[in-house]
Coordinates of C-alpha atoms and ligand atoms in Angstrom, one line a residue:
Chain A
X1 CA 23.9 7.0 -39.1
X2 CA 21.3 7.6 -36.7
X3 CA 18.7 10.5 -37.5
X4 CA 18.5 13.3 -35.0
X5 CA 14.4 12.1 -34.3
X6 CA 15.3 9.3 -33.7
X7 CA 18.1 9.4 -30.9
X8 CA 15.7 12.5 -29.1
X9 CA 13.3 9.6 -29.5
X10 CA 15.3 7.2 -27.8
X11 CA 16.3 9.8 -25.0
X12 CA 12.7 10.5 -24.6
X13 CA 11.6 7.0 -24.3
X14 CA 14.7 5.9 -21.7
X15 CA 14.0 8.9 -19.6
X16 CA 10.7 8.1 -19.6
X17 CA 11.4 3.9 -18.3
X18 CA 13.4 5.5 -15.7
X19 CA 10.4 6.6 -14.0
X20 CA 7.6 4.4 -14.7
X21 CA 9.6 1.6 -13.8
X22 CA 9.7 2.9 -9.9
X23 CA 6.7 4.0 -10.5
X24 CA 4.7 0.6 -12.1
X25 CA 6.1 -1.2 -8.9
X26 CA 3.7 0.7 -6.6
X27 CA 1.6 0.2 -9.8
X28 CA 1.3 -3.7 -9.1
X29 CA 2.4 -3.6 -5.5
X30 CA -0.9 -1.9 -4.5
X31 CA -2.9 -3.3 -7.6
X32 CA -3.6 0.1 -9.0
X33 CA -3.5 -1.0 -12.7
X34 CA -6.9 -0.1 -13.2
X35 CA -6.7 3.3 -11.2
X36 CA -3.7 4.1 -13.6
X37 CA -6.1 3.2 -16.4
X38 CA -8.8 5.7 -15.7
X39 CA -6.1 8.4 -15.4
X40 CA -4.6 7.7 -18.7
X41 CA -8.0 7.5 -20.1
X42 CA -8.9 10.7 -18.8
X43 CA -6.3 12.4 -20.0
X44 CA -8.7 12.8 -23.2
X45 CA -10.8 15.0 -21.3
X46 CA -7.2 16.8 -20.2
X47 CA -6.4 17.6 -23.8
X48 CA -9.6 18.9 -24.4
X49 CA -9.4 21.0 -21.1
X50 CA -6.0 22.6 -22.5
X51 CA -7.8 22.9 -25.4
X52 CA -10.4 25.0 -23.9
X53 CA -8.4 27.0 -21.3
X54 CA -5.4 27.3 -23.9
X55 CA -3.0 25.4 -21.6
X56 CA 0.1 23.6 -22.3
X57 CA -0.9 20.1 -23.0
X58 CA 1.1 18.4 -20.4
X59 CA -0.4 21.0 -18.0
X60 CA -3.8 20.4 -19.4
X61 CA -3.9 16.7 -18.8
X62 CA -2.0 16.8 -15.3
X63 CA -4.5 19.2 -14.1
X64 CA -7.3 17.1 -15.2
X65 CA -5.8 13.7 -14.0
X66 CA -4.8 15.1 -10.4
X67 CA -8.9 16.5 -10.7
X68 CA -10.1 12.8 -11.4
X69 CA -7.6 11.4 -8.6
X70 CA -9.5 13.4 -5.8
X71 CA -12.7 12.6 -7.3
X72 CA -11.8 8.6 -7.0
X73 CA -10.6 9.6 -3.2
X74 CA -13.6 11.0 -2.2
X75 CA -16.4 8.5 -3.9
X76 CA -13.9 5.9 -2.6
X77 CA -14.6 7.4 1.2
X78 CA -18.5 8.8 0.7
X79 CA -20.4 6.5 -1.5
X80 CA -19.4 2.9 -0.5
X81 CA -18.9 1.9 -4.3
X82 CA -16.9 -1.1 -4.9
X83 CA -13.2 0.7 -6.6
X84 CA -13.8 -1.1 -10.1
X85 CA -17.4 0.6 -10.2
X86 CA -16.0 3.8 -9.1
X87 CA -12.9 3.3 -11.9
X88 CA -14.8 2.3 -14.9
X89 CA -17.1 5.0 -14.2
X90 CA -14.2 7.7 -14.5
X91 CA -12.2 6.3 -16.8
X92 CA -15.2 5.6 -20.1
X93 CA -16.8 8.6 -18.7
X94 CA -13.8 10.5 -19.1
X95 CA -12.6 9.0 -22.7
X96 CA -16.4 10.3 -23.7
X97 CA -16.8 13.6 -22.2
X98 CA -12.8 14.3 -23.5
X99 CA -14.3 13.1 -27.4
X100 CA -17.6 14.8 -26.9
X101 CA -15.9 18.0 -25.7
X102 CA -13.2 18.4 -28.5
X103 CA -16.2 17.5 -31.1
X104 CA -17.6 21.2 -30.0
X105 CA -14.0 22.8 -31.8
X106 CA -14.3 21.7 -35.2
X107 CA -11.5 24.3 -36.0
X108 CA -8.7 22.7 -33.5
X109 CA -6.9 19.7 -35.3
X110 CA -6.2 17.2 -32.7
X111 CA -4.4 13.9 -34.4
X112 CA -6.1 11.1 -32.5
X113 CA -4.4 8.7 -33.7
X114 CA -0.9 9.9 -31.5
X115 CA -3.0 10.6 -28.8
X116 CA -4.2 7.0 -28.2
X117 CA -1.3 5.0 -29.2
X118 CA 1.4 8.1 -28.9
X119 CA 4.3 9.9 -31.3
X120 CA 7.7 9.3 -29.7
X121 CA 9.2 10.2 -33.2
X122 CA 7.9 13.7 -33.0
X123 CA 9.4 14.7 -29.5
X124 CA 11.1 18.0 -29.3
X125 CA 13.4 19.4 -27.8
X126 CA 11.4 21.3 -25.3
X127 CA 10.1 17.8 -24.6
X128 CA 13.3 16.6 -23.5
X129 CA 13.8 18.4 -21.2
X130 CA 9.9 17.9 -19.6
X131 CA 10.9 14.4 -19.8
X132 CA 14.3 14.6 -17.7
X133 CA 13.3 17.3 -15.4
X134 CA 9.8 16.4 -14.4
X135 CA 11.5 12.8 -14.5
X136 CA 13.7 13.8 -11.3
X137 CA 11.2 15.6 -9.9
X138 CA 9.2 12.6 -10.2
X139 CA 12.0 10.3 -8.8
X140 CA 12.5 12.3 -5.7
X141 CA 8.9 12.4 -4.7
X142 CA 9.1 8.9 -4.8
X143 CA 12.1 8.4 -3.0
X144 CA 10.8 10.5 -0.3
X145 CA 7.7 9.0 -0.3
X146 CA 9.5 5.3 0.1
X147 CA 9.1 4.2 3.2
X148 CA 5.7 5.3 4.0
X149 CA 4.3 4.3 1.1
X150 CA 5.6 0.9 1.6
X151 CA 4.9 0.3 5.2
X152 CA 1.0 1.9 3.8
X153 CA 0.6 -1.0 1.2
X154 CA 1.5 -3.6 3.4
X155 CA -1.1 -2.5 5.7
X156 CA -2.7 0.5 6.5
X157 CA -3.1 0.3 9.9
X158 CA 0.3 -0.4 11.3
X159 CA 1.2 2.8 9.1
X160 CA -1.3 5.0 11.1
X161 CA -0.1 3.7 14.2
X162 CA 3.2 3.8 13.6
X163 CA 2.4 7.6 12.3
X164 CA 3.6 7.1 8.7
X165 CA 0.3 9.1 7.2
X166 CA -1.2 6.6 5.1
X167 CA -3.6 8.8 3.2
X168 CA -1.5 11.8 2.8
X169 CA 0.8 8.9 0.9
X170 CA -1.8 7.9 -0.5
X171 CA -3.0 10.9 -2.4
X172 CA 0.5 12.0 -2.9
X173 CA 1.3 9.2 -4.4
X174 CA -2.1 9.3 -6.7
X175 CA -1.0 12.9 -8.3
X176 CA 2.5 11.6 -8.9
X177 CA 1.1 8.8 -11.6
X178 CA -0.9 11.9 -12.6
X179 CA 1.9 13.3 -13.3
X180 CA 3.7 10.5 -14.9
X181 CA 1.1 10.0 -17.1
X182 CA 0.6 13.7 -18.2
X183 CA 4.4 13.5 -19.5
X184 CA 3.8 9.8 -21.1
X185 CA 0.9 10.5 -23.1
X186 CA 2.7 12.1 -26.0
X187 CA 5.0 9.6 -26.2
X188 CA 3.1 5.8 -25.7
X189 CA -0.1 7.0 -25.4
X190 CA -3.4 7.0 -24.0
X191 CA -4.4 3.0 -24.4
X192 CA -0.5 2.2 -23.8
X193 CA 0.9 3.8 -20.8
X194 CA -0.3 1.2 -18.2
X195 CA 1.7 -1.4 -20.4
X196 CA 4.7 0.7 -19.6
X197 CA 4.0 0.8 -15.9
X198 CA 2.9 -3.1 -15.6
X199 CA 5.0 -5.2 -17.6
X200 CA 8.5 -4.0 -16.6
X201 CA 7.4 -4.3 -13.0
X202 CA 6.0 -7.5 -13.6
X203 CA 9.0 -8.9 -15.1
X204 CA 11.6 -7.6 -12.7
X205 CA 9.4 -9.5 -9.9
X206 CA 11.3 -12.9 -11.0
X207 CA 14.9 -11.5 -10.0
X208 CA 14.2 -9.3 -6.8
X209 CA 14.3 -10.1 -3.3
X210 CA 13.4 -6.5 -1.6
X211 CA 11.2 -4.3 -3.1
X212 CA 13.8 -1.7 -4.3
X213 CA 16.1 -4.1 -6.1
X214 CA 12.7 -5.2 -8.2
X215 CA 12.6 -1.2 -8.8
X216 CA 15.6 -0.7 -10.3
X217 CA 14.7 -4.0 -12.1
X218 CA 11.9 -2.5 -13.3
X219 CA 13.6 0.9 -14.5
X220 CA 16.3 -1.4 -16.5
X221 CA 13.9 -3.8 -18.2
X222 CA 12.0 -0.3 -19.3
X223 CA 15.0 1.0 -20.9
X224 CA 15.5 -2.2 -22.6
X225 CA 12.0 -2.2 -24.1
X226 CA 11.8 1.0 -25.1
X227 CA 15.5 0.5 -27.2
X228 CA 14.6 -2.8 -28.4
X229 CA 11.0 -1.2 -29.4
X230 CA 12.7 2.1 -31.2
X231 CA 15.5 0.0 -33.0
X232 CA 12.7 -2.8 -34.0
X233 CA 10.3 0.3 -35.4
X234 CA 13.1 1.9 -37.2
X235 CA 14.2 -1.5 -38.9
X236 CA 10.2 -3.0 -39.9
X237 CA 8.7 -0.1 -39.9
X238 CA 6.3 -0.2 -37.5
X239 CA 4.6 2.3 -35.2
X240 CA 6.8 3.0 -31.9
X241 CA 4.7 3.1 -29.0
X242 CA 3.0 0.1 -29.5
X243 CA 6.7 -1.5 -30.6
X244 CA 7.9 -0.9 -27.4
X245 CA 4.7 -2.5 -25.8
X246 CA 5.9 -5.4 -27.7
X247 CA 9.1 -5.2 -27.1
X248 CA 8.5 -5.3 -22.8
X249 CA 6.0 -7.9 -23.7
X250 CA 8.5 -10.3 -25.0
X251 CA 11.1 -9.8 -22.2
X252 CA 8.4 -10.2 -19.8
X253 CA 7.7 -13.5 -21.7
X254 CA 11.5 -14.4 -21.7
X255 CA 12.2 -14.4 -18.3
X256 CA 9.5 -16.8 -17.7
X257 CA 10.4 -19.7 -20.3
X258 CA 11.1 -22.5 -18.3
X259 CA 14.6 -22.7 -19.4
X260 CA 16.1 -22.3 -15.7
X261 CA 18.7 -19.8 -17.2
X262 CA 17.1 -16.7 -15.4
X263 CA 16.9 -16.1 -11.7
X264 CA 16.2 -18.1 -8.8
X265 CA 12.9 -19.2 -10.2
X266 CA 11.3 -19.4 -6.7
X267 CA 9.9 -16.3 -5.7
X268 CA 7.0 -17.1 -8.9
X269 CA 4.6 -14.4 -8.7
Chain B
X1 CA -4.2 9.8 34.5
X2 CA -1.6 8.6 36.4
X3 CA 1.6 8.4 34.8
X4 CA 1.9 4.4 34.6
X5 CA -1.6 4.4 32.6
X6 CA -0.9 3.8 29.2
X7 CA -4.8 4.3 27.7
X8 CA -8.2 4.8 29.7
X9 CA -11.0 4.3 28.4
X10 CA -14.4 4.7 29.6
X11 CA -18.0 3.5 28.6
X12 CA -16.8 3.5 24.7
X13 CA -19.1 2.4 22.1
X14 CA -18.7 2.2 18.5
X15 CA -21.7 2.0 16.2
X16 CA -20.8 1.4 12.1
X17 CA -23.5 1.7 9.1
X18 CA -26.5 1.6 11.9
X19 CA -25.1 -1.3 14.0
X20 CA -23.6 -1.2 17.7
X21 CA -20.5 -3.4 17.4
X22 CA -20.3 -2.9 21.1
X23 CA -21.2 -0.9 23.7
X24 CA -20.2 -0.1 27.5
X25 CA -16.6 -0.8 27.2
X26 CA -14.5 0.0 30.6
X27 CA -10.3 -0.6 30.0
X28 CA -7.2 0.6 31.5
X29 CA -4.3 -0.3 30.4
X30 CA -1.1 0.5 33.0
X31 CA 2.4 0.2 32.1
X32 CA 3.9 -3.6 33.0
X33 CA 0.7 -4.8 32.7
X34 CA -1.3 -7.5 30.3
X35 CA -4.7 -7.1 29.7
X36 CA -6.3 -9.5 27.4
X37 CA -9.5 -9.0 25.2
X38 CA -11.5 -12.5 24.7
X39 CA -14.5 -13.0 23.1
X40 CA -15.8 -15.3 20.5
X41 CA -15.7 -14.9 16.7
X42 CA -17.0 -11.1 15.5
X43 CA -17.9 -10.3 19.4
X44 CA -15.8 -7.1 18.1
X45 CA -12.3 -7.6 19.5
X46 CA -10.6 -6.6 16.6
X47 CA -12.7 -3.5 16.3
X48 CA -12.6 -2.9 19.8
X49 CA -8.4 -3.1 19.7
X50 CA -8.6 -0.6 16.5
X51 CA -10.4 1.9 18.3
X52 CA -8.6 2.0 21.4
X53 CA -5.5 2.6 18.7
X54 CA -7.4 5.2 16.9
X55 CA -7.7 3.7 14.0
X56 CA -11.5 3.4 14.2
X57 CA -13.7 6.4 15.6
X58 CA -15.4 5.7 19.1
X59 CA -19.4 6.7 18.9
X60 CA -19.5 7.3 22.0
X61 CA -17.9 7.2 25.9
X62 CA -14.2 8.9 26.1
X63 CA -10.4 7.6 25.6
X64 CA -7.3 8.8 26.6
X65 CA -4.3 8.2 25.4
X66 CA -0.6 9.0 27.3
X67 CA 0.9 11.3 24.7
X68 CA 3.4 10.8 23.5
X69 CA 2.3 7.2 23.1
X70 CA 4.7 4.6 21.4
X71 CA 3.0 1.6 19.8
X72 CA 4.2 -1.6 18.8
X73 CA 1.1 -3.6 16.8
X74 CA 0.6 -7.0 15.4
X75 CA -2.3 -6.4 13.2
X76 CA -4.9 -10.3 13.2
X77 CA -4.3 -10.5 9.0
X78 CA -1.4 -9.2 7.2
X79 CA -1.4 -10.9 3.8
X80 CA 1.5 -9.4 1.4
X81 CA 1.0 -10.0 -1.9
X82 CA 2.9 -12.1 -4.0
X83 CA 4.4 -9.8 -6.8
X84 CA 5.9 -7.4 -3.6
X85 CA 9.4 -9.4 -2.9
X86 CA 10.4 -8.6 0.7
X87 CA 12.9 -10.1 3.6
X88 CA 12.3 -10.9 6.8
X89 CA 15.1 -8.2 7.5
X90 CA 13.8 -6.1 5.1
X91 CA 10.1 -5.9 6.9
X92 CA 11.4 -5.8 10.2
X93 CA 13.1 -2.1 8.8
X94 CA 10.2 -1.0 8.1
X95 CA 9.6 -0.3 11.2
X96 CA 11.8 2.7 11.2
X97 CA 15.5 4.1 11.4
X98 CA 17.2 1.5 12.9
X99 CA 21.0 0.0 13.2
X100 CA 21.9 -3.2 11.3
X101 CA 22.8 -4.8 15.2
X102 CA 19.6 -3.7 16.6
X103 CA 17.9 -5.7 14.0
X104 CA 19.7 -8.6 14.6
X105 CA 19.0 -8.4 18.5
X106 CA 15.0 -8.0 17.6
X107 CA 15.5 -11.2 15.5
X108 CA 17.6 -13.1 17.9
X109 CA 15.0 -11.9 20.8
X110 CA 12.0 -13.7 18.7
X111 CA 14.7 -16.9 17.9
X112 CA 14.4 -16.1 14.4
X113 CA 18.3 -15.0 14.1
X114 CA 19.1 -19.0 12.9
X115 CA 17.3 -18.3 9.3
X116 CA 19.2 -16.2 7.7
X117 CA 17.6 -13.8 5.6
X118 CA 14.5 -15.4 3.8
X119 CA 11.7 -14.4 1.7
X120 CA 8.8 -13.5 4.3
X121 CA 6.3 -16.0 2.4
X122 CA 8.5 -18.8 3.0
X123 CA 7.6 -18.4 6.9
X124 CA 5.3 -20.3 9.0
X125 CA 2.2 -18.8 10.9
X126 CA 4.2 -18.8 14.2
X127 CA 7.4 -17.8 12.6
X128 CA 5.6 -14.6 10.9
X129 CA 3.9 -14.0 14.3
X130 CA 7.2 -13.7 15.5
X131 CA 9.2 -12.0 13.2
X132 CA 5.9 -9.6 13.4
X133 CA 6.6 -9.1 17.5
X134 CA 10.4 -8.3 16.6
X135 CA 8.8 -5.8 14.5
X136 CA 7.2 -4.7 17.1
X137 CA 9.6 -4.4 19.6
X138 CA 12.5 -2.7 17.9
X139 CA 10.4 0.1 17.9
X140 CA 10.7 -0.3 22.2
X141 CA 6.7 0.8 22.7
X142 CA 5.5 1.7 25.7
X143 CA 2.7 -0.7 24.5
X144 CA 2.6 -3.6 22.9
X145 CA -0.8 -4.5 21.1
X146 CA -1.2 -8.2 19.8
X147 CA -4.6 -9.5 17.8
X148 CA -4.9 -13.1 18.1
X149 CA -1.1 -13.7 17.9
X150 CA -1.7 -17.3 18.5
X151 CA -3.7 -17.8 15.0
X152 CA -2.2 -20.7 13.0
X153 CA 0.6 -21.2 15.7
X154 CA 0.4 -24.8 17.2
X155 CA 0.4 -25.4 21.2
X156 CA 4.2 -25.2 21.8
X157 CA 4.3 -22.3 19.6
X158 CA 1.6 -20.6 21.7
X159 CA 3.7 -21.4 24.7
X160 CA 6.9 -20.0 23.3
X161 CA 4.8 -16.7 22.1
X162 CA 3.5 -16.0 25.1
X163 CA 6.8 -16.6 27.2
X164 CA 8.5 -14.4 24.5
X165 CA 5.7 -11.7 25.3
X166 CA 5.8 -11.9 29.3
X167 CA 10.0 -11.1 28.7
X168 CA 9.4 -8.5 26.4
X169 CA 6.8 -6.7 29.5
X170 CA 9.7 -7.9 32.1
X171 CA 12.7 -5.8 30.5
X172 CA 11.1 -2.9 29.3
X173 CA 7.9 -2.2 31.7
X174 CA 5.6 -2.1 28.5
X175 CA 2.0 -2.1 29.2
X176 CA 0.1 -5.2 26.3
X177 CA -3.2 -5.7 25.2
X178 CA -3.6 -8.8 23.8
X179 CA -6.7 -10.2 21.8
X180 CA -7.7 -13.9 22.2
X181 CA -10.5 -15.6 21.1
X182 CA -10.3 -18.3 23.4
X183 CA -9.1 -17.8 27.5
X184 CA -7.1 -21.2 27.8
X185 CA -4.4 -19.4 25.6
X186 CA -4.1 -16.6 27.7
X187 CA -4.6 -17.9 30.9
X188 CA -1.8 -18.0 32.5
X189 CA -0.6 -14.3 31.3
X190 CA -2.8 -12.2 31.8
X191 CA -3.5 -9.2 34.7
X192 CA -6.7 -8.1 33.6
X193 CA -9.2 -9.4 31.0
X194 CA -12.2 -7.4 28.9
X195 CA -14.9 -10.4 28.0
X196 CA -16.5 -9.3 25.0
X197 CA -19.7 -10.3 24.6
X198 CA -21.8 -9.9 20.9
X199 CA -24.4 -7.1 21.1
X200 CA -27.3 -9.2 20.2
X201 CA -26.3 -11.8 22.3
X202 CA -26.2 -8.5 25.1
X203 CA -29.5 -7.9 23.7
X204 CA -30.6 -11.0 24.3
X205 CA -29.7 -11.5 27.7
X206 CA -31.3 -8.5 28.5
X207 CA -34.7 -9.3 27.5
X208 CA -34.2 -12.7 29.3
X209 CA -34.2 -10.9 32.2
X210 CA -37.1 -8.6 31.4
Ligands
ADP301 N1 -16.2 -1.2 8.9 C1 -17.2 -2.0 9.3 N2 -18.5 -1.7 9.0 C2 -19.5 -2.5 9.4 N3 -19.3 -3.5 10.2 C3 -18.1 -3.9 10.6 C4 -16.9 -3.1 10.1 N4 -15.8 -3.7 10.7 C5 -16.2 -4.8 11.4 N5 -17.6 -4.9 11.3 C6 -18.4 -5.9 12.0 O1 -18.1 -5.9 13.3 C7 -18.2 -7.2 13.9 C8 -17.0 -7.4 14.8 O2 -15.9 -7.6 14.0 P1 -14.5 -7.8 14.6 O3 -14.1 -6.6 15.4 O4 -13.5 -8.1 13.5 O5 -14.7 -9.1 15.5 P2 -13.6 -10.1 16.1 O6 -12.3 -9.5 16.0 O7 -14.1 -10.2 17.5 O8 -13.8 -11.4 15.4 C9 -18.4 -8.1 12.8 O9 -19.7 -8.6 12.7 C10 -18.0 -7.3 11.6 O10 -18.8 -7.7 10.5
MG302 MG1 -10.6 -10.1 15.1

């Protein structure tokens, strides 16, 4: 018999794939992995923001994150910095302002530990529903945001002229992985989330042909990493977000074995 | 403006971190006609082209656009990275709401309707070009703007483009711009041509002069 943690757990996590599976496509497609990084990384300085203010966590973090979008935005358009300088500026300075900030509160308990690698086994109820709701939410945005988007990151220009608004997708775009990552920190955590974003994207590439066919790819390999993940934590004992890191890791690795059992094998990324 | 001009611009100049990329630009572009930009390597043709789109902010002189204005561009570079799977159908959707039979008229217009359905990197220069300018003109623009169309396209496949280009002006009355960087491969289409000419090279000439 299955414990009651562990099938919200397994809810949790599914919902969760759902999402960043869509999501982790735009991820790769417009080689954000590194702008996803500094967002989860900052989402230190988020916790320590709803520390401050006395926010709800997710609301703390999201807040932060969508903060820290706009800032990469604007150094992106004003400073001429190179992106990666701009990034790994945000996302260390963020991790150290977050741990220098919460080292003023000696009083609040914060459990680092599930912070950076996450707690899926802890998820409420209440959580469940963040999950599934903000999930749609999420999903729609994205839906809407589709074509746009697409046309954007193949190029810029022929968005603008064909009056698709490239930066308003853009920046939409940026506060939806805020928001994604807001509701995925409690559950993979802060150094794991971009795993959960790249590798199911990655390995759907093999089997797609359009772009949304490798989404829905992505959204199914998710949900198979994070079941494979909860079932292999609950049966060796080993912590759950970084079990279902593992656990996408070694489908990604499947699907390209030379075996010439999976897909066409020519569209090799 | 009269009603046939498409976009008029006059004495434009565009000046980026400190630098004139050109200066003194005259063009008028009128509907069913092609007017061709030539000029050698970073004379500013592609910069000039964006600008006249919008896409880049003119420094100085004045540009007006018909409005509504309906474009159809061929951008010079358009690489697609390889994790992003997409179709030549797929692509040429993109390019808005359109019925599964106009599509295949666009494809068969550009002779790409024999393929099937392929990958997009599995094309050749010319046959991107091409499915690129079906791209284009499913969207029926009153202008159709091309930037060095004839890159990586051999000599029969510059012929084909260009012929392809002339019938798409000849149906619909389109006004193009077209950017080349060398005038043999546009001779023979064009109504009016803008010779670009590098602002030190301007510079230059000037103070010959002097
Ligand atoms: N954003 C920019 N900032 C500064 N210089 C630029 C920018 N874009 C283009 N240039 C410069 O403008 C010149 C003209 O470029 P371009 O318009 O691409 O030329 P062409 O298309 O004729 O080869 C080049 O020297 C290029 O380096
Ligand atoms: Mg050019």
């Amino acid at each position: 018999m299955l414990d009651d943690f562990f099938i919200r757990a397994l809810i949790a996590g599914i919902g969760l794939a759902i999402v960043t599976g869509p999501v982790g496509c735009f991820i790769v497609w417009r080689r954000l992995a590194y702008f996803g990084e500094t967002i989860a990384h900052s989402s230190l300085l988020g916790v320590a923001v709803a520390i401050l203010c006395d926010v709800n966590l997710v609301l703390g973090i999201f807040f932060t994150a969508t903060v820290v979008v706009f800032i990469v935005f604007l150094l992106e358009r004003r400073e001429g910095l190179p992106t990666d300088t701009i990034l790994g500026l945000l996302a260390h300075g963020g991790l150290a302002l977050g741990l220098v900030l919460l080292s003023f509160f000696p009083s609040v308990r914060i459990d680092l530990h599930a912070l950076l690698f996450g707690d899926i086994l802890a998820v409420s109820r209440q959580d469940l529903l963040v999950i599934w709701v903000g999930g749609a939410i999420a999903l729609g945005v994205l839906c809407w945001l589709w074509t746009p988007l697409l046309l954007t990151t193949i190029s810029s220009d022929l968005s603008r002229v064909e009056s698709r608004k490239p930066l308003l997708s853009k920046v939409l775009f940026g506060i939806l992985v805020a928001a994604v990552i807001a509701v995925a920190v409690k559950i993979v955590g802060v150094l794991l989330i971009v795993a959960l974003l790249v590798i199911p994207a990655a390995t759907a590439r093999r089997f797609a042909s359009v772009p949304e066919t490798m989404a829905i790819g992505a959204a199914l390999v998710g949900v198979v990493s994070v079941a494979g993940g909860l079932f292999a934590s609950l049966q060796f004992d080993t912590p759950s977000g970084p079990s279902i890191v593992v656990a996408a890791l070694v489908c990604f690795v499947l699907t390209r074995l030379p075996l010439g059992l999976f897909g066409k094998g020519n569209t090799g990324a | 403006m009269t009603s046939d001009m498409l976009i008029d611009a006059r004495n434009i100049g565009v000046n980026l971190s400190n630098r004139w990329i050109f200066r003194h630009v005259d063009l008028a572009i009128e509907r069913g006609k092609v007017v061709c930009v030539i000029g050698g390597n970073g004379a500013g043709k592609t910069t000039c082209v964006r600008t006249l789109l919008g896409l880049v902010n003119h420094s100085e002189g004045t540009i007006k656009r018909a409005d509504p204005l309906s474009v159809g561009f061929v951008p010079q570079k358009l690489s697609i990275t390889p994790i992003l799977p997409v179709t030549i159908r797929r692509l040429a959707a993109l390019a808005g709401k359109f019925k599964s039979g106009e599509i295949d008229e666009a494809l068969s217009a550009v002779g790409l309707d024999e393929l099937g359905n392929p990958s997009v990197s599995t094309l050749s220069g010319g046959e991107f070009q091409r499915l690129m300018l079906a791209r284009a003109i499913l969207r029926s623009p009153d202008l159709l703007v091309l930037d060095e169309p004839a890159q990586g396209v051999d000599v029969s496949g510059v012929e084909v483009l260009n012929k392809l280009i002339l019938g798409v002006r000849d149906e619909t009355n389109c006004g193009v711009l077209m950017i080349s960087h060398d005038i043999e491969l546009v001779f023979d289409i064009f109504d009016d041509v803008l010779v670009l000419i590098p602002h030190e090279f301007e510079k230059l000439r000037h103070s010959d002069t002097a």
